[in-house]
Tab-separated table of C-alpha atoms in Angstrom:
chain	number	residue	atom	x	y	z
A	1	UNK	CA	206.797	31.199	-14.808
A	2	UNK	CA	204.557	32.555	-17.690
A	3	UNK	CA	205.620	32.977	-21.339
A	4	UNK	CA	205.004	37.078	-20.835
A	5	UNK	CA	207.875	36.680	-17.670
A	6	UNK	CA	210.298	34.191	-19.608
A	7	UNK	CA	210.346	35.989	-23.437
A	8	UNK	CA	212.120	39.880	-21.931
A	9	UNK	CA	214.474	37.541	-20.065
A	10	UNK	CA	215.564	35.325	-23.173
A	11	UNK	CA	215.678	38.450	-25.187
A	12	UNK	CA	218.228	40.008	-22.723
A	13	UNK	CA	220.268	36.723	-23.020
A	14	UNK	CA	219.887	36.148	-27.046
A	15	UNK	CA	221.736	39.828	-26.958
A	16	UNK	CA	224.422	38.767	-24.843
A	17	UNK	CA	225.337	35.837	-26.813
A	18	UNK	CA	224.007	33.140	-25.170
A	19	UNK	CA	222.502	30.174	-27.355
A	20	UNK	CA	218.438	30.725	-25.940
A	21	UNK	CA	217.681	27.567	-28.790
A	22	UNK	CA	217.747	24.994	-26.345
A	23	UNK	CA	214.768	26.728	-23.545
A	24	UNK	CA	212.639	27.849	-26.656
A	25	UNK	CA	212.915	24.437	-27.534
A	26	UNK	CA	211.611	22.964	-23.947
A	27	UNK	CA	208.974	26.317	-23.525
A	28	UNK	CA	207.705	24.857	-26.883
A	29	UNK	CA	207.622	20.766	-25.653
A	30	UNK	CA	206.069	22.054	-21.882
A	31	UNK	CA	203.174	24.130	-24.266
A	32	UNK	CA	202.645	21.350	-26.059
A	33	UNK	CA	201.867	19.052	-23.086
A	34	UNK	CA	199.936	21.235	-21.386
A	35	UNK	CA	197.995	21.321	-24.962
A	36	UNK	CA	197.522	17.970	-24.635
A	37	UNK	CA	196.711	17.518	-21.219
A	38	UNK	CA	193.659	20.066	-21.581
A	39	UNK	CA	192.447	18.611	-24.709
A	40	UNK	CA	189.638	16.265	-23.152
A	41	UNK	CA	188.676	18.850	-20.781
A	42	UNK	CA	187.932	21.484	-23.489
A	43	UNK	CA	186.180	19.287	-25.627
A	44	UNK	CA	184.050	18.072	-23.360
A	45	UNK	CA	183.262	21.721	-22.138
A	46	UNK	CA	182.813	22.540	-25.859
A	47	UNK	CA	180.660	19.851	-26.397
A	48	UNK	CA	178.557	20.556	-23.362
A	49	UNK	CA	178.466	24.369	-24.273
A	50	UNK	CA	177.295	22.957	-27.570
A	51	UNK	CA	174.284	20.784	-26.027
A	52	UNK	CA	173.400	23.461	-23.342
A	53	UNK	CA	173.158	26.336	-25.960
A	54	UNK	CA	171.260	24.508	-28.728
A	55	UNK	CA	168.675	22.794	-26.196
A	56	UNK	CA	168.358	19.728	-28.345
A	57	UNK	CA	168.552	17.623	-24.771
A	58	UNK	CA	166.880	19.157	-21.762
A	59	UNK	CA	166.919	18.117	-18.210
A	60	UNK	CA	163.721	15.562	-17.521
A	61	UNK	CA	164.018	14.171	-21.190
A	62	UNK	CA	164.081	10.220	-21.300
A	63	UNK	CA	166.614	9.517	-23.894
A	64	UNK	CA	168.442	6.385	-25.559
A	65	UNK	CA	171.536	6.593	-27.110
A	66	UNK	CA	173.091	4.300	-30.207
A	67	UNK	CA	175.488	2.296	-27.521
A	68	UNK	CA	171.970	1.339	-25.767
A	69	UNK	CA	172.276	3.485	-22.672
A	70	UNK	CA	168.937	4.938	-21.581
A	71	UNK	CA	167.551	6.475	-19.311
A	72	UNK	CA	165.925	9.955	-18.052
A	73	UNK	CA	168.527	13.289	-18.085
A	74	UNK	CA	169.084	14.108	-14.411
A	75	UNK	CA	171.908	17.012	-14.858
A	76	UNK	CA	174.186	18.745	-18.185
A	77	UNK	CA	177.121	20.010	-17.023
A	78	UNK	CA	179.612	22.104	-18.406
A	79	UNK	CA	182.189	18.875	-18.835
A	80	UNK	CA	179.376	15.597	-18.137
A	81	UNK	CA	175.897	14.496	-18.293
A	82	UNK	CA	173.791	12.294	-16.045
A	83	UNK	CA	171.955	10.194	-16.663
A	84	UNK	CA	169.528	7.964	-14.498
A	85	UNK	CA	168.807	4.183	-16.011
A	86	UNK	CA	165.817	2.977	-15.713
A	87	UNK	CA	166.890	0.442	-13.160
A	88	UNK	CA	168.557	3.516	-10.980
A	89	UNK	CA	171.512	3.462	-11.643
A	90	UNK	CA	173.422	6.848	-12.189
A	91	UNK	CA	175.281	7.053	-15.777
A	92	UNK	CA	177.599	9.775	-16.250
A	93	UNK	CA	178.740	10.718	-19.696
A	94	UNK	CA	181.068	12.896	-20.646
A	95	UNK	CA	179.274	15.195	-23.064
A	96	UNK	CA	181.888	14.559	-26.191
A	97	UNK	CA	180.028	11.297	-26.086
A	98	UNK	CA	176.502	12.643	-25.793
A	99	UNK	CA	177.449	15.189	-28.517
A	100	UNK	CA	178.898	12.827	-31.258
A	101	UNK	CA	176.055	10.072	-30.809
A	102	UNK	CA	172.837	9.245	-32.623
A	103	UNK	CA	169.999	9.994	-29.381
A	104	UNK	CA	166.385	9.107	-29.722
A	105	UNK	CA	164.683	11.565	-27.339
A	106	UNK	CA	161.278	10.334	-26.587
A	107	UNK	CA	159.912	13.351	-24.800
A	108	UNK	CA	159.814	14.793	-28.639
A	109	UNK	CA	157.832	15.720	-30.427
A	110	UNK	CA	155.625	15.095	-27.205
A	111	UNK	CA	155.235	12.516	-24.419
A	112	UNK	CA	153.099	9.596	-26.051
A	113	UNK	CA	154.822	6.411	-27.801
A	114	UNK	CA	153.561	3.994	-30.362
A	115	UNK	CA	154.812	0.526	-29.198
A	116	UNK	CA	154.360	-3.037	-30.662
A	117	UNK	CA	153.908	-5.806	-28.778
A	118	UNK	CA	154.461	-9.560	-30.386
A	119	UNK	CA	153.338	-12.891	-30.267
A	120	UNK	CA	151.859	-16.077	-32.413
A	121	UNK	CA	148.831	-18.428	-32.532
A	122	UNK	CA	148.357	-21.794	-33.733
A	123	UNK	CA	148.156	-22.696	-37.700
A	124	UNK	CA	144.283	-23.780	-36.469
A	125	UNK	CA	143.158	-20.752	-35.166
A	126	UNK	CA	140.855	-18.781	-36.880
A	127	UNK	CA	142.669	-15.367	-37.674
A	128	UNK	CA	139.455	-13.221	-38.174
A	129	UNK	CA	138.507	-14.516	-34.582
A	130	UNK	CA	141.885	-13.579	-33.377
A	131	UNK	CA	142.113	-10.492	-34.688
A	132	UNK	CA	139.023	-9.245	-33.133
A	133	UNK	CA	139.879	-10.531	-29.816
A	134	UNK	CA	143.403	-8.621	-29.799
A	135	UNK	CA	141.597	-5.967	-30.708
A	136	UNK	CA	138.997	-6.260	-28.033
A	137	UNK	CA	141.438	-6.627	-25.611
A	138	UNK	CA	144.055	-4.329	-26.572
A	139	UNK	CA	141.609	-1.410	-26.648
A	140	UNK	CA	139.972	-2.004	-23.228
A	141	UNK	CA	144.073	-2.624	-21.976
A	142	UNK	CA	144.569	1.064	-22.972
A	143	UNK	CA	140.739	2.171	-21.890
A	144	UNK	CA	141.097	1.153	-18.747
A	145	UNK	CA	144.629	2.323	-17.892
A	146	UNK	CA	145.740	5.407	-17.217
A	147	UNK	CA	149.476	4.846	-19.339
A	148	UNK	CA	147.244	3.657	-22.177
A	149	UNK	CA	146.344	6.554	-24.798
A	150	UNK	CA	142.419	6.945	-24.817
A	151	UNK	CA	141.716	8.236	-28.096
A	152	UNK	CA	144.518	5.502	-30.156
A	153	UNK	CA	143.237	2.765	-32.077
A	154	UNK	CA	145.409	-0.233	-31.924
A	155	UNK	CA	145.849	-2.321	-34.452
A	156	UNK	CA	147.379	-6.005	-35.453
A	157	UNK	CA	149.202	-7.214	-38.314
A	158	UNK	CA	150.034	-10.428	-39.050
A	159	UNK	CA	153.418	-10.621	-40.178
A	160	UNK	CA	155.003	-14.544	-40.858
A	161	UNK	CA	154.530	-18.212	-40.913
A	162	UNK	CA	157.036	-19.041	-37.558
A	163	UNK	CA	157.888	-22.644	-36.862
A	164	UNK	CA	155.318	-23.343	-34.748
A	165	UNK	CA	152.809	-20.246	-35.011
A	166	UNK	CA	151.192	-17.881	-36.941
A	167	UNK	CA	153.227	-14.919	-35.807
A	168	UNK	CA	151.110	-11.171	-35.209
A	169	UNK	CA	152.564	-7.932	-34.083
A	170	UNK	CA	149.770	-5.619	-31.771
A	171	UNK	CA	150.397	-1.700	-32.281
A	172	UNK	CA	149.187	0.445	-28.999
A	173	UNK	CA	150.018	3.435	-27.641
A	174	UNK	CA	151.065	5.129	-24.041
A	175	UNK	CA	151.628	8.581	-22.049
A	176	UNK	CA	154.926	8.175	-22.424
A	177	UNK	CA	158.509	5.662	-22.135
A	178	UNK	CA	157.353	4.411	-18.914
A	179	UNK	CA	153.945	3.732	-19.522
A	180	UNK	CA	154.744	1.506	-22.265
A	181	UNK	CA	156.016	-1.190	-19.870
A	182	UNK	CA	153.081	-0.981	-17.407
A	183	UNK	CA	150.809	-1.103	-20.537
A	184	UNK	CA	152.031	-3.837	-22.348
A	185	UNK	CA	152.288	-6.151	-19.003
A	186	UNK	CA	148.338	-5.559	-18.349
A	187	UNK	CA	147.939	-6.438	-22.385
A	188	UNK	CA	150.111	-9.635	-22.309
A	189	UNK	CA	148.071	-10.802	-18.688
A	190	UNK	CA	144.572	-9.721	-20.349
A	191	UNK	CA	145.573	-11.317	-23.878
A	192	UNK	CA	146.583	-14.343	-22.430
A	193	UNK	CA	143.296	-15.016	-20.328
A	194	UNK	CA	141.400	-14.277	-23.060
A	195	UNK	CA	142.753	-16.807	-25.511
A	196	UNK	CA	142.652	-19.492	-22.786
A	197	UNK	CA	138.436	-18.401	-22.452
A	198	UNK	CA	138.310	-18.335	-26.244
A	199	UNK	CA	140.487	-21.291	-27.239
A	200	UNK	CA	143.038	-19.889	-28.772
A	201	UNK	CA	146.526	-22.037	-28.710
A	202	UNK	CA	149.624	-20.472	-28.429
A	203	UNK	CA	152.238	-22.915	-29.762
A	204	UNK	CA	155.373	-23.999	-27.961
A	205	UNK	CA	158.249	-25.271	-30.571
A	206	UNK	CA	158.034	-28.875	-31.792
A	207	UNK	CA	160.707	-30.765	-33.318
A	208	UNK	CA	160.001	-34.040	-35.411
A	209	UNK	CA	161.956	-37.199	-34.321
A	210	UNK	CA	161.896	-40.711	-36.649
A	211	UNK	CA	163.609	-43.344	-35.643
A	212	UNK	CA	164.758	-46.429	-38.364
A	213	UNK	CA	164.076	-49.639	-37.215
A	214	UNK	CA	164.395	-51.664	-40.320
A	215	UNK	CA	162.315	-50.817	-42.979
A	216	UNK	CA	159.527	-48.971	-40.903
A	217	UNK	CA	160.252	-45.602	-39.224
A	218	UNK	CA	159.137	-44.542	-35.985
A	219	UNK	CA	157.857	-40.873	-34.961
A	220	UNK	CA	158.301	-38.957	-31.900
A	221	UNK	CA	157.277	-35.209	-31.531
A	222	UNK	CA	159.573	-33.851	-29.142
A	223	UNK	CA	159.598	-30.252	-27.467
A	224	UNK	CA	162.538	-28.390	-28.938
A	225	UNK	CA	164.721	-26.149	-26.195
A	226	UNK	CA	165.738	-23.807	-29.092
């Protein structure tokens, strides 16, 4: 029974003298749970009216949110988005949590994506040497590709003394999301063929071991897990 059937009929018996406290009482507790009950449904459609109207997220974007889910926009509903992981799996969010979160949407401002890609050398190597090579390399990756950016010039930085090897950091550039992990498994194949034809070591952690026997020590270099 609605409020506009129930309020004549508690007016008729207010006039009559009977106490009507008690039902206003329990039509205001019912409203209040139905309130509640329909509180995550109209946020959610508010939220998704919000995200719909202001076309900040369109259908086809690849997107990642602050939690870490990913993954290319398959549908925006009124009330949930989906989402399809990279892996294939099918994510569905309800849009309060779409709406609320920080999203990186990497179809914006177009398709392409600057990427690093890192790795280290020996404290021997030559670093002028090595920097042309990744160059070299990096450049006919991307040439030769069709994920790789043509017209991009990659670049390398050198960034700290690591344990075991001069550590660099290789800038390049792709279509888009998905090209950057086709691109930068040719790169790490080509790089690493090319330092084993030029020479250039690639570290593996060492730790130093002495032994005391006495008044001499004795020295072991041992590979270190960790």
């Amino acid at each position: 029974m609605s409020s506009f059937t129930v309020s004549p009929f508690l007016v008729i018996l207010g006039r009559i003298g009977v106490n009507i406290g008690p039902y206003l009482a329990g039509l205001g507790i019912g409203g209040l749970a139905v309130a509640l009950a329909l509180q995550p449904t109209l946020t959610n459609f508010l939220s998704g009216t919000y995200v719909i109207s202001d076309s900040v997220i369109r259908k086809g974007d690849y997107i990642q949110l602050e939690s870490g889910v990913e993954g290319t926009v398959e549908e925006i509903g009124w009330r949930i988005t989906k989402i399809r992981h990279w892996q294939g799996n099918l994510i569905i969010l309800p849009n309060t949590k779409l709406s609320d979160a920080v999203v990186t949407d990497f179809e914006k401002p177009d398709l392409s994506m600057v990427f690093g890609v890192d790795g280290g050398i020996s404290y021997s190597s030559d670093l002028e040497k090595v920097e042309q090579v990744i160059i070299e390399v990096a450049t006919e990756v991307m040439k030769n590709n069709p994920e790789g950016v043509k017209d991009f010039m990659p670049s390398v930085k050198f960034k700290n003394f690591g344990d075991s090897n001069i550590n660099f950091s290789v800038v390049m550039k792709a279509q888009n999301r998905a090209g950057t992990f086709a691109l930068k498994h040719y790169f790490i194949k080509a790089l690493h063929k090319r330092f084993q034809n030029e020479g250039i070591i690639m570290e593996y952690p060492v730790r130093k071991v002495y032994l005391d026997s006495g008044n001499s020590g004795t020295m072991f270099n041992q590979p270190r897990n960790s």
